[in-house]
Amino acid sequence: MAQREQAGRWRSGAAGVAVLGLTLTACGGAKVGDEPAAAGGSSGECGTFNIAVNPWVGYEADAAVVGYVAEHELGCEVETKDLKAEIGWQGFETGEVDAILENWGHDDLKKKYIDEQKTAVNLGATGNKGIIGWYIPPWIAKKYPDITDWKNLNKYAAKFRTSESGDKGQLLDGDPSYQTNDEALVENLKLDFKVVYAGSETALIQSFREAEKNKKWMIGYFYEPQWFLSEVPLVHIKLPAYTAGCDKDPAKVACDYRPFDLDKIVSTRFAKSGSPAYDLVKNFTWTNADQNTVAKYIAVDKMTPEAAAKKWIDANPDKVKAWLG
């Protein structure tokens, strides 16, 4: 949810990426770096279907639903692998990753893996509309309405100070792997703030929840689609309007985040494999409301991803039928 990771799980086991020396989690004991299983089979046989899952619950909802349909309707052996965005793209060449189901921009990765290396293929939009930016709890916007204009942020900076931000206001970001523009924005807009990382999507949400409940001062990075906005209607801060190319140089960014039509990326070998899961991914589309529903089942109702997926699928048979062609 930065361009998440440029800007944004059925879990078990540990996965090691030998080339980068990073430790990651994976599903079903699968390890990135192991000898990959074939990405699908011929004559419509599915075989193993490897889905990369990036660290936010909206993506987890995508993977849960697509994975459930692939397993129960197409007979696939679904492997989900919790990976940061760029690591997932690296897995295309080896066959360790077949699909990324929610890509936020990543023009640099598209150029490298689609245009230059030709190890990946864009399968089009998910139907989800992505918005990233700075948000505040609604109580602040109601009491101090002028704060929603970035030009007035320094006027209130002292109120956002924390032990971690020192003599500057705190701007709270989420997972450190989300590649945001926030540090550049703070510097280039000459704002008296310091970016601090909550550490995860869950921690960021809890901070916003407590700030609204206890009338605490907080400003932070957030995004849509996100189920939490139905619980606490965070208010978006107006940064300088996005224009094409204004974020081209990361060090000079002084504009808001661009809106995203989220899309799906698969490996070239998977696209040529004959797997019926390829057509499923190609046909998969849903709305922000759909994703938020499944994400809330997982995050709030504490359902397993599989149970959450089944509940939504049972309620939306026509959409699933369309994906299956």
mmCIF file with all atom_site columns, N, CA, C and O in Angstrom, residues 155-206:
data_model
loop_
_atom_site.group_PDB
_atom_site.id
_atom_site.type_symbol
_atom_site.label_atom_id
_atom_site.label_alt_id
_atom_site.label_comp_id
_atom_site.label_asym_id
_atom_site.label_entity_id
_atom_site.label_seq_id
_atom_site.pdbx_PDB_ins_code
_atom_site.Cartn_x
_atom_site.Cartn_y
_atom_site.Cartn_z
_atom_site.occupancy
_atom_site.B_iso_or_equiv
_atom_site.pdbx_formal_charge
_atom_site.auth_seq_id
_atom_site.auth_comp_id
_atom_site.auth_asym_id
_atom_site.auth_atom_id
_atom_site.pdbx_PDB_model_num
ATOM 1   N N  . LYS A 1 155 ? 2.368  24.485 11.240 1.00 0.00 ? 155 LYS A N  1
ATOM 2   C CA . LYS A 1 155 ? 1.652  25.213 12.294 1.00 0.00 ? 155 LYS A CA 1
ATOM 3   C C  . LYS A 1 155 ? 1.315  24.286 13.467 1.00 0.00 ? 155 LYS A C  1
ATOM 4   O O  . LYS A 1 155 ? 1.268  24.725 14.629 1.00 0.00 ? 155 LYS A O  1
ATOM 5   N N  . TYR A 1 156 ? 1.127  23.006 13.157 1.00 0.00 ? 156 TYR A N  1
ATOM 6   C CA . TYR A 1 156 ? 0.731  22.029 14.170 1.00 0.00 ? 156 TYR A CA 1
ATOM 7   C C  . TYR A 1 156 ? 1.831  21.009 14.485 1.00 0.00 ? 156 TYR A C  1
ATOM 8   O O  . TYR A 1 156 ? 1.609  20.087 15.267 1.00 0.00 ? 156 TYR A O  1
ATOM 9   N N  . ALA A 1 157 ? 3.006  21.160 13.883 1.00 0.00 ? 157 ALA A N  1
ATOM 10  C CA . ALA A 1 157 ? 4.050  20.134 13.989 1.00 0.00 ? 157 ALA A CA 1
ATOM 11  C C  . ALA A 1 157 ? 4.384  19.762 15.431 1.00 0.00 ? 157 ALA A C  1
ATOM 12  O O  . ALA A 1 157 ? 4.574  18.581 15.754 1.00 0.00 ? 157 ALA A O  1
ATOM 13  N N  . ALA A 1 158 ? 4.447  20.746 16.305 1.00 0.00 ? 158 ALA A N  1
ATOM 14  C CA . ALA A 1 158 ? 4.840  20.475 17.697 1.00 0.00 ? 158 ALA A CA 1
ATOM 15  C C  . ALA A 1 158 ? 3.872  19.527 18.392 1.00 0.00 ? 158 ALA A C  1
ATOM 16  O O  . ALA A 1 158 ? 4.259  18.758 19.281 1.00 0.00 ? 158 ALA A O  1
ATOM 17  N N  . LYS A 1 159 ? 2.613  19.534 17.980 1.00 0.00 ? 159 LYS A N  1
ATOM 18  C CA . LYS A 1 159 ? 1.616  18.671 18.612 1.00 0.00 ? 159 LYS A CA 1
ATOM 19  C C  . LYS A 1 159 ? 1.829  17.198 18.258 1.00 0.00 ? 159 LYS A C  1
ATOM 20  O O  . LYS A 1 159 ? 1.337  16.302 18.947 1.00 0.00 ? 159 LYS A O  1
ATOM 21  N N  . PHE A 1 160 ? 2.559  16.936 17.179 1.00 0.00 ? 160 PHE A N  1
ATOM 22  C CA . PHE A 1 160 ? 2.785  15.566 16.725 1.00 0.00 ? 160 PHE A CA 1
ATOM 23  C C  . PHE A 1 160 ? 4.102  14.983 17.244 1.00 0.00 ? 160 PHE A C  1
ATOM 24  O O  . PHE A 1 160 ? 4.483  13.877 16.875 1.00 0.00 ? 160 PHE A O  1
ATOM 25  N N  . ARG A 1 161 ? 4.801  15.726 18.106 1.00 0.00 ? 161 ARG A N  1
ATOM 26  C CA . ARG A 1 161 ? 6.093  15.252 18.606 1.00 0.00 ? 161 ARG A CA 1
ATOM 27  C C  . ARG A 1 161 ? 5.936  14.004 19.466 1.00 0.00 ? 161 ARG A C  1
ATOM 28  O O  . ARG A 1 161 ? 4.976  13.863 20.225 1.00 0.00 ? 161 ARG A O  1
ATOM 29  N N  . THR A 1 162 ? 6.904  13.108 19.333 1.00 0.00 ? 162 THR A N  1
ATOM 30  C CA . THR A 1 162 ? 6.958  11.905 20.169 1.00 0.00 ? 162 THR A CA 1
ATOM 31  C C  . THR A 1 162 ? 8.394  11.703 20.622 1.00 0.00 ? 162 THR A C  1
ATOM 32  O O  . THR A 1 162 ? 9.310  12.403 20.170 1.00 0.00 ? 162 THR A O  1
ATOM 33  N N  . SER A 1 163 ? 8.603  10.732 21.483 1.00 0.00 ? 163 SER A N  1
ATOM 34  C CA . SER A 1 163 ? 9.960  10.456 21.950 1.00 0.00 ? 163 SER A CA 1
ATOM 35  C C  . SER A 1 163 ? 10.853 10.011 20.796 1.00 0.00 ? 163 SER A C  1
ATOM 36  O O  . SER A 1 163 ? 12.068 10.205 20.832 1.00 0.00 ? 163 SER A O  1
ATOM 37  N N  . GLU A 1 164 ? 10.253 9.426  19.766 1.00 0.00 ? 164 GLU A N  1
ATOM 38  C CA . GLU A 1 164 ? 11.043 8.950  18.628 1.00 0.00 ? 164 GLU A CA 1
ATOM 39  C C  . GLU A 1 164 ? 11.323 10.039 17.607 1.00 0.00 ? 164 GLU A C  1
ATOM 40  O O  . GLU A 1 164 ? 12.290 9.950  16.850 1.00 0.00 ? 164 GLU A O  1
ATOM 41  N N  . SER A 1 165 ? 10.502 11.057 17.574 1.00 0.00 ? 165 SER A N  1
ATOM 42  C CA . SER A 1 165 ? 10.709 12.118 16.581 1.00 0.00 ? 165 SER A CA 1
ATOM 43  C C  . SER A 1 165 ? 11.453 13.316 17.146 1.00 0.00 ? 165 SER A C  1
ATOM 44  O O  . SER A 1 165 ? 11.827 14.231 16.401 1.00 0.00 ? 165 SER A O  1
ATOM 45  N N  . GLY A 1 166 ? 11.664 13.336 18.459 1.00 0.00 ? 166 GLY A N  1
ATOM 46  C CA . GLY A 1 166 ? 12.438 14.420 19.053 1.00 0.00 ? 166 GLY A CA 1
ATOM 47  C C  . GLY A 1 166 ? 11.740 15.764 18.977 1.00 0.00 ? 166 GLY A C  1
ATOM 48  O O  . GLY A 1 166 ? 10.569 15.889 19.339 1.00 0.00 ? 166 GLY A O  1
ATOM 49  N N  . ASP A 1 167 ? 12.448 16.777 18.457 1.00 0.00 ? 167 ASP A N  1
ATOM 50  C CA . ASP A 1 167 ? 11.868 18.119 18.398 1.00 0.00 ? 167 ASP A CA 1
ATOM 51  C C  . ASP A 1 167 ? 11.068 18.361 17.136 1.00 0.00 ? 167 ASP A C  1
ATOM 52  O O  . ASP A 1 167 ? 10.665 19.490 16.847 1.00 0.00 ? 167 ASP A O  1
ATOM 53  N N  . LYS A 1 168 ? 10.828 17.306 16.366 1.00 0.00 ? 168 LYS A N  1
ATOM 54  C CA . LYS A 1 168 ? 10.017 17.404 15.145 1.00 0.00 ? 168 LYS A CA 1
ATOM 55  C C  . LYS A 1 168 ? 8.718  16.630 15.321 1.00 0.00 ? 168 LYS A C  1
ATOM 56  O O  . LYS A 1 168 ? 8.610  15.750 16.175 1.00 0.00 ? 168 LYS A O  1
ATOM 57  N N  . GLY A 1 169 ? 7.753  16.938 14.494 1.00 0.00 ? 169 GLY A N  1
ATOM 58  C CA . GLY A 1 169 ? 6.526  16.171 14.504 1.00 0.00 ? 169 GLY A CA 1
ATOM 59  C C  . GLY A 1 169 ? 6.773  14.785 13.923 1.00 0.00 ? 169 GLY A C  1
ATOM 60  O O  . GLY A 1 169 ? 7.637  14.613 13.063 1.00 0.00 ? 169 GLY A O  1
ATOM 61  N N  . GLN A 1 170 ? 6.032  13.799 14.397 1.00 0.00 ? 170 GLN A N  1
ATOM 62  C CA . GLN A 1 170 ? 6.203  12.429 13.892 1.00 0.00 ? 170 GLN A CA 1
ATOM 63  C C  . GLN A 1 170 ? 5.243  12.159 12.742 1.00 0.00 ? 170 GLN A C  1
ATOM 64  O O  . GLN A 1 170 ? 4.045  12.393 12.853 1.00 0.00 ? 170 GLN A O  1
ATOM 65  N N  . LEU A 1 171 ? 5.791  11.668 11.635 1.00 0.00 ? 171 LEU A N  1
ATOM 66  C CA . LEU A 1 171 ? 4.994  11.162 10.516 1.00 0.00 ? 171 LEU A CA 1
ATOM 67  C C  . LEU A 1 171 ? 5.183  9.656  10.522 1.00 0.00 ? 171 LEU A C  1
ATOM 68  O O  . LEU A 1 171 ? 6.286  9.163  10.266 1.00 0.00 ? 171 LEU A O  1
ATOM 69  N N  . LEU A 1 172 ? 4.142  8.914  10.840 1.00 0.00 ? 172 LEU A N  1
ATOM 70  C CA . LEU A 1 172 ? 4.263  7.477  11.044 1.00 0.00 ? 172 LEU A CA 1
ATOM 71  C C  . LEU A 1 172 ? 4.013  6.700  9.763  1.00 0.00 ? 172 LEU A C  1
ATOM 72  O O  . LEU A 1 172 ? 2.941  6.785  9.166  1.00 0.00 ? 172 LEU A O  1
ATOM 73  N N  . ASP A 1 173 ? 5.024  5.935  9.352  1.00 0.00 ? 173 ASP A N  1
ATOM 74  C CA . ASP A 1 173 ? 4.883  5.023  8.228  1.00 0.00 ? 173 ASP A CA 1
ATOM 75  C C  . ASP A 1 173 ? 4.670  3.610  8.767  1.00 0.00 ? 173 ASP A C  1
ATOM 76  O O  . ASP A 1 173 ? 4.750  3.369  9.968  1.00 0.00 ? 173 ASP A O  1
ATOM 77  N N  . GLY A 1 174 ? 4.440  2.640  7.872  1.00 0.00 ? 174 GLY A N  1
ATOM 78  C CA . GLY A 1 174 ? 4.113  1.291  8.300  1.00 0.00 ? 174 GLY A CA 1
ATOM 79  C C  . GLY A 1 174 ? 5.272  0.327  8.244  1.00 0.00 ? 174 GLY A C  1
ATOM 80  O O  . GLY A 1 174 ? 6.266  0.461  8.947  1.00 0.00 ? 174 GLY A O  1
ATOM 81  N N  . ASP A 1 175 ? 5.162  -0.686 7.400  1.00 0.00 ? 175 ASP A N  1
ATOM 82  C CA . ASP A 1 175 ? 6.208  -1.681 7.200  1.00 0.00 ? 175 ASP A CA 1
ATOM 83  C C  . ASP A 1 175 ? 7.403  -1.003 6.535  1.00 0.00 ? 175 ASP A C  1
ATOM 84  O O  . ASP A 1 175 ? 7.240  -0.309 5.528  1.00 0.00 ? 175 ASP A O  1
ATOM 85  N N  . PRO A 1 176 ? 8.605  -1.180 7.060  1.00 0.00 ? 176 PRO A N  1
ATOM 86  C CA . PRO A 1 176 ? 9.783  -0.545 6.460  1.00 0.00 ? 176 PRO A CA 1
ATOM 87  C C  . PRO A 1 176 ? 10.025 -0.947 5.008  1.00 0.00 ? 176 PRO A C  1
ATOM 88  O O  . PRO A 1 176 ? 10.727 -0.243 4.281  1.00 0.00 ? 176 PRO A O  1
ATOM 89  N N  . SER A 1 177 ? 9.433  -2.082 4.586  1.00 0.00 ? 177 SER A N  1
ATOM 90  C CA . SER A 1 177 ? 9.641  -2.512 3.203  1.00 0.00 ? 177 SER A CA 1
ATOM 91  C C  . SER A 1 177 ? 8.799  -1.722 2.224  1.00 0.00 ? 177 SER A C  1
ATOM 92  O O  . SER A 1 177 ? 9.030  -1.782 1.020  1.00 0.00 ? 177 SER A O  1
ATOM 93  N N  . TYR A 1 178 ? 7.801  -0.980 2.701  1.00 0.00 ? 178 TYR A N  1
ATOM 94  C CA . TYR A 1 178 ? 7.029  -0.135 1.802  1.00 0.00 ? 178 TYR A CA 1
ATOM 95  C C  . TYR A 1 178 ? 7.933  1.016  1.378  1.00 0.00 ? 178 TYR A C  1
ATOM 96  O O  . TYR A 1 178 ? 8.327  1.844  2.206  1.00 0.00 ? 178 TYR A O  1
ATOM 97  N N  . GLN A 1 179 ? 8.269  1.047  0.131  1.00 0.00 ? 179 GLN A N  1
ATOM 98  C CA . GLN A 1 179 ? 9.151  2.113  -0.349 1.00 0.00 ? 179 GLN A CA 1
ATOM 99  C C  . GLN A 1 179 ? 8.327  3.376  -0.543 1.00 0.00 ? 179 GLN A C  1
ATOM 100 O O  . GLN A 1 179 ? 7.624  3.526  -1.534 1.00 0.00 ? 179 GLN A O  1
ATOM 101 N N  . THR A 1 180 ? 8.385  4.269  0.403  1.00 0.00 ? 180 THR A N  1
ATOM 102 C CA . THR A 1 180 ? 7.577  5.482  0.343  1.00 0.00 ? 180 THR A CA 1
ATOM 103 C C  . THR A 1 180 ? 8.404  6.662  -0.149 1.00 0.00 ? 180 THR A C  1
ATOM 104 O O  . THR A 1 180 ? 9.627  6.607  -0.214 1.00 0.00 ? 180 THR A O  1
ATOM 105 N N  . ASN A 1 181 ? 7.695  7.733  -0.455 1.00 0.00 ? 181 ASN A N  1
ATOM 106 C CA . ASN A 1 181 ? 8.351  8.989  -0.813 1.00 0.00 ? 181 ASN A CA 1
ATOM 107 C C  . ASN A 1 181 ? 8.395  9.940  0.384  1.00 0.00 ? 181 ASN A C  1
ATOM 108 O O  . ASN A 1 181 ? 8.770  11.102 0.238  1.00 0.00 ? 181 ASN A O  1
ATOM 109 N N  . ASP A 1 182 ? 8.001  9.459  1.564  1.00 0.00 ? 182 ASP A N  1
ATOM 110 C CA . ASP A 1 182 ? 7.727  10.368 2.664  1.00 0.00 ? 182 ASP A CA 1
ATOM 111 C C  . ASP A 1 182 ? 8.935  11.162 3.149  1.00 0.00 ? 182 ASP A C  1
ATOM 112 O O  . ASP A 1 182 ? 8.810  12.353 3.465  1.00 0.00 ? 182 ASP A O  1
ATOM 113 N N  . GLU A 1 183 ? 10.091 10.541 3.237  1.00 0.00 ? 183 GLU A N  1
ATOM 114 C CA . GLU A 1 183 ? 11.263 11.291 3.706  1.00 0.00 ? 183 GLU A CA 1
ATOM 115 C C  . GLU A 1 183 ? 11.618 12.414 2.735  1.00 0.00 ? 183 GLU A C  1
ATOM 116 O O  . GLU A 1 183 ? 11.966 13.522 3.155  1.00 0.00 ? 183 GLU A O  1
ATOM 117 N N  . ALA A 1 184 ? 11.513 12.124 1.438  1.00 0.00 ? 184 ALA A N  1
ATOM 118 C CA . ALA A 1 184 ? 11.778 13.168 0.440  1.00 0.00 ? 184 ALA A CA 1
ATOM 119 C C  . ALA A 1 184 ? 10.722 14.261 0.505  1.00 0.00 ? 184 ALA A C  1
ATOM 120 O O  . ALA A 1 184 ? 11.030 15.461 0.392  1.00 0.00 ? 184 ALA A O  1
ATOM 121 N N  . LEU A 1 185 ? 9.472  13.875 0.701  1.00 0.00 ? 185 LEU A N  1
ATOM 122 C CA . LEU A 1 185 ? 8.400  14.863 0.786  1.00 0.00 ? 185 LEU A CA 1
ATOM 123 C C  . LEU A 1 185 ? 8.609  15.802 1.973  1.00 0.00 ? 185 LEU A C  1
ATOM 124 O O  . LEU A 1 185 ? 8.460  17.027 1.848  1.00 0.00 ? 185 LEU A O  1
ATOM 125 N N  . VAL A 1 186 ? 8.956  15.224 3.120  1.00 0.00 ? 186 VAL A N  1
ATOM 126 C CA . VAL A 1 186 ? 9.191  16.051 4.308  1.00 0.00 ? 186 VAL A CA 1
ATOM 127 C C  . VAL A 1 186 ? 10.298 17.068 4.044  1.00 0.00 ? 186 VAL A C  1
ATOM 128 O O  . VAL A 1 186 ? 10.176 18.257 4.383  1.00 0.00 ? 186 VAL A O  1
ATOM 129 N N  . GLU A 1 187 ? 11.376 16.595 3.420  1.00 0.00 ? 187 GLU A N  1
ATOM 130 C CA . GLU A 1 187 ? 12.505 17.492 3.155  1.00 0.00 ? 187 GLU A CA 1
ATOM 131 C C  . GLU A 1 187 ? 12.172 18.529 2.091  1.00 0.00 ? 187 GLU A C  1
ATOM 132 O O  . GLU A 1 187 ? 12.435 19.731 2.265  1.00 0.00 ? 187 GLU A O  1
ATOM 133 N N  . ASN A 1 188 ? 11.596 18.097 0.984  1.00 0.00 ? 188 ASN A N  1
ATOM 134 C CA . ASN A 1 188 ? 11.374 19.000 -0.147 1.00 0.00 ? 188 ASN A CA 1
ATOM 135 C C  . ASN A 1 188 ? 10.234 19.989 0.081  1.00 0.00 ? 188 ASN A C  1
ATOM 136 O O  . ASN A 1 188 ? 10.207 21.066 -0.530 1.00 0.00 ? 188 ASN A O  1
ATOM 137 N N  . LEU A 1 189 ? 9.290  19.617 0.949  1.00 0.00 ? 189 LEU A N  1
ATOM 138 C CA . LEU A 1 189 ? 8.215  20.544 1.282  1.00 0.00 ? 189 LEU A CA 1
ATOM 139 C C  . LEU A 1 189 ? 8.554  21.377 2.516  1.00 0.00 ? 189 LEU A C  1
ATOM 140 O O  . LEU A 1 189 ? 7.742  22.172 2.978  1.00 0.00 ? 189 LEU A O  1
ATOM 141 N N  . LYS A 1 190 ? 9.785  21.150 3.029  1.00 0.00 ? 190 LYS A N  1
ATOM 142 C CA . LYS A 1 190 ? 10.286 21.905 4.177  1.00 0.00 ? 190 LYS A CA 1
ATOM 143 C C  . LYS A 1 190 ? 9.340  21.807 5.380  1.00 0.00 ? 190 LYS A C  1
ATOM 144 O O  . LYS A 1 190 ? 8.970  22.820 6.000  1.00 0.00 ? 190 LYS A O  1
ATOM 145 N N  . LEU A 1 191 ? 8.998  20.569 5.696  1.00 0.00 ? 191 LEU A N  1
ATOM 146 C CA . LEU A 1 191 ? 8.102  20.324 6.812  1.00 0.00 ? 191 LEU A CA 1
ATOM 147 C C  . LEU A 1 191 ? 8.890  19.931 8.055  1.00 0.00 ? 191 LEU A C  1
ATOM 148 O O  . LEU A 1 191 ? 9.883  19.216 7.966  1.00 0.00 ? 191 LEU A O  1
ATOM 149 N N  . ASP A 1 192 ? 8.432  20.384 9.196  1.00 0.00 ? 192 ASP A N  1
ATOM 150 C CA . ASP A 1 192 ? 9.131  20.147 10.465 1.00 0.00 ? 192 ASP A CA 1
ATOM 151 C C  . ASP A 1 192 ? 8.695  18.804 11.066 1.00 0.00 ? 192 ASP A C  1
ATOM 152 O O  . ASP A 1 192 ? 8.166  18.740 12.176 1.00 0.00 ? 192 ASP A O  1
ATOM 153 N N  . PHE A 1 193 ? 8.919  17.745 10.277 1.00 0.00 ? 193 PHE A N  1
ATOM 154 C CA . PHE A 1 193 ? 8.497  16.402 10.668 1.00 0.00 ? 193 PHE A CA 1
ATOM 155 C C  . PHE A 1 193 ? 9.633  15.404 10.448 1.00 0.00 ? 193 PHE A C  1
ATOM 156 O O  . PHE A 1 193 ? 10.560 15.659 9.678  1.00 0.00 ? 193 PHE A O  1
ATOM 157 N N  . LYS A 1 194 ? 9.519  14.268 11.128 1.00 0.00 ? 194 LYS A N  1
ATOM 158 C CA . LYS A 1 194 ? 10.452 13.166 10.965 1.00 0.00 ? 194 LYS A CA 1
ATOM 159 C C  . LYS A 1 194 ? 9.665  11.886 10.720 1.00 0.00 ? 194 LYS A C  1
ATOM 160 O O  . LYS A 1 194 ? 8.708  11.602 11.432 1.00 0.00 ? 194 LYS A O  1
ATOM 161 N N  . VAL A 1 195 ? 10.085 11.104 9.713  1.00 0.00 ? 195 VAL A N  1
ATOM 162 C CA . VAL A 1 195 ? 9.427  9.841  9.413  1.00 0.00 ? 195 VAL A CA 1
ATOM 163 C C  . VAL A 1 195 ? 9.876  8.781  10.417 1.00 0.00 ? 195 VAL A C  1
ATOM 164 O O  . VAL A 1 195 ? 11.066 8.565  10.627 1.00 0.00 ? 195 VAL A O  1
ATOM 165 N N  . VAL A 1 196 ? 8.920  8.123  11.045 1.00 0.00 ? 196 VAL A N  1
ATOM 166 C CA . VAL A 1 196 ? 9.157  7.033  11.983 1.00 0.00 ? 196 VAL A CA 1
ATOM 167 C C  . VAL A 1 196 ? 8.349  5.832  11.497 1.00 0.00 ? 196 VAL A C  1
ATOM 168 O O  . VAL A 1 196 ? 7.227  5.992  11.008 1.00 0.00 ? 196 VAL A O  1
ATOM 169 N N  . TYR A 1 197 ? 8.913  4.627  11.626 1.00 0.00 ? 197 TYR A N  1
ATOM 170 C CA . TYR A 1 197 ? 8.239  3.430  11.115 1.00 0.00 ? 197 TYR A CA 1
ATOM 171 C C  . TYR A 1 197 ? 7.562  2.646  12.235 1.00 0.00 ? 197 TYR A C  1
ATOM 172 O O  . TYR A 1 197 ? 8.189  2.295  13.232 1.00 0.00 ? 197 TYR A O  1
ATOM 173 N N  . ALA A 1 198 ? 6.277  2.364  12.032 1.00 0.00 ? 198 ALA A N  1
ATOM 174 C CA . ALA A 1 198 ? 5.518  1.569  13.007 1.00 0.00 ? 198 ALA A CA 1
ATOM 175 C C  . ALA A 1 198 ? 5.978  0.122  13.002 1.00 0.00 ? 198 ALA A C  1
ATOM 176 O O  . ALA A 1 198 ? 5.901  -0.569 13.998 1.00 0.00 ? 198 ALA A O  1
ATOM 177 N N  . GLY A 1 199 ? 6.425  -0.363 11.830 1.00 0.00 ? 199 GLY A N  1
ATOM 178 C CA . GLY A 1 199 ? 6.949  -1.716 11.721 1.00 0.00 ? 199 GLY A CA 1
ATOM 179 C C  . GLY A 1 199 ? 6.075  -2.672 10.951 1.00 0.00 ? 199 GLY A C  1
ATOM 180 O O  . GLY A 1 199 ? 6.566  -3.647 10.386 1.00 0.00 ? 199 GLY A O  1
ATOM 181 N N  . SER A 1 200 ? 4.777  -2.390 10.898 1.00 0.00 ? 200 SER A N  1
ATOM 182 C CA . SER A 1 200 ? 3.880  -3.288 10.185 1.00 0.00 ? 200 SER A CA 1
ATOM 183 C C  . SER A 1 200 ? 2.563  -2.578 9.920  1.00 0.00 ? 200 SER A C  1
ATOM 184 O O  . SER A 1 200 ? 2.260  -1.539 10.515 1.00 0.00 ? 200 SER A O  1
ATOM 185 N N  . GLU A 1 201 ? 1.771  -3.162 9.025  1.00 0.00 ? 201 GLU A N  1
ATOM 186 C CA . GLU A 1 201 ? 0.442  -2.636 8.760  1.00 0.00 ? 201 GLU A CA 1
ATOM 187 C C  . GLU A 1 201 ? -0.412 -2.688 10.026 1.00 0.00 ? 201 GLU A C  1
ATOM 188 O O  . GLU A 1 201 ? -1.133 -1.736 10.353 1.00 0.00 ? 201 GLU A O  1
ATOM 189 N N  . THR A 1 202 ? -0.327 -3.790 10.747 1.00 0.00 ? 202 THR A N  1
ATOM 190 C CA . THR A 1 202 ? -1.115 -3.954 11.962 1.00 0.00 ? 202 THR A CA 1
ATOM 191 C C  . THR A 1 202 ? -0.795 -2.874 12.991 1.00 0.00 ? 202 THR A C  1
ATOM 192 O O  . THR A 1 202 ? -1.698 -2.301 13.617 1.00 0.00 ? 202 THR A O  1
ATOM 193 N N  . ALA A 1 203 ? 0.484  -2.597 13.179 1.00 0.00 ? 203 ALA A N  1
ATOM 194 C CA . ALA A 1 203 ? 0.891  -1.576 14.148 1.00 0.00 ? 203 ALA A CA 1
ATOM 195 C C  . ALA A 1 203 ? 0.425  -0.185 13.714 1.00 0.00 ? 203 ALA A C  1
ATOM 196 O O  . ALA A 1 203 ? 0.020  0.638  14.555 1.00 0.00 ? 203 ALA A O  1
ATOM 197 N N  . LEU A 1 204 ? 0.463  0.074  12.416 1.00 0.00 ? 204 LEU A N  1
ATOM 198 C CA . LEU A 1 204 ? 0.016  1.370  11.902 1.00 0.00 ? 204 LEU A CA 1
ATOM 199 C C  . LEU A 1 204 ? -1.479 1.546  12.156 1.00 0.00 ? 204 LEU A C  1
ATOM 200 O O  . LEU A 1 204 ? -1.928 2.607  12.627 1.00 0.00 ? 204 LEU A O  1
ATOM 201 N N  . ILE A 1 205 ? -2.249 0.510  11.875 1.00 0.00 ? 205 ILE A N  1
ATOM 202 C CA . ILE A 1 205 ? -3.693 0.561  12.105 1.00 0.00 ? 205 ILE A CA 1
ATOM 203 C C  . ILE A 1 205 ? -4.007 0.774  13.582 1.00 0.00 ? 205 ILE A C  1
ATOM 204 O O  . ILE A 1 205 ? -4.857 1.594  13.944 1.00 0.00 ? 205 ILE A O  1
ATOM 205 N N  . GLN A 1 206 ? -3.316 0.049  14.439 1.00 0.00 ? 206 GLN A N  1
ATOM 206 C CA . GLN A 1 206 ? -3.571 0.190  15.873 1.00 0.00 ? 206 GLN A CA 1
ATOM 207 C C  . GLN A 1 206 ? -3.246 1.596  16.360 1.00 0.00 ? 206 GLN A C  1
ATOM 208 O O  . GLN A 1 206 ? -3.951 2.143  17.224 1.00 0.00 ? 206 GLN A O  1
#
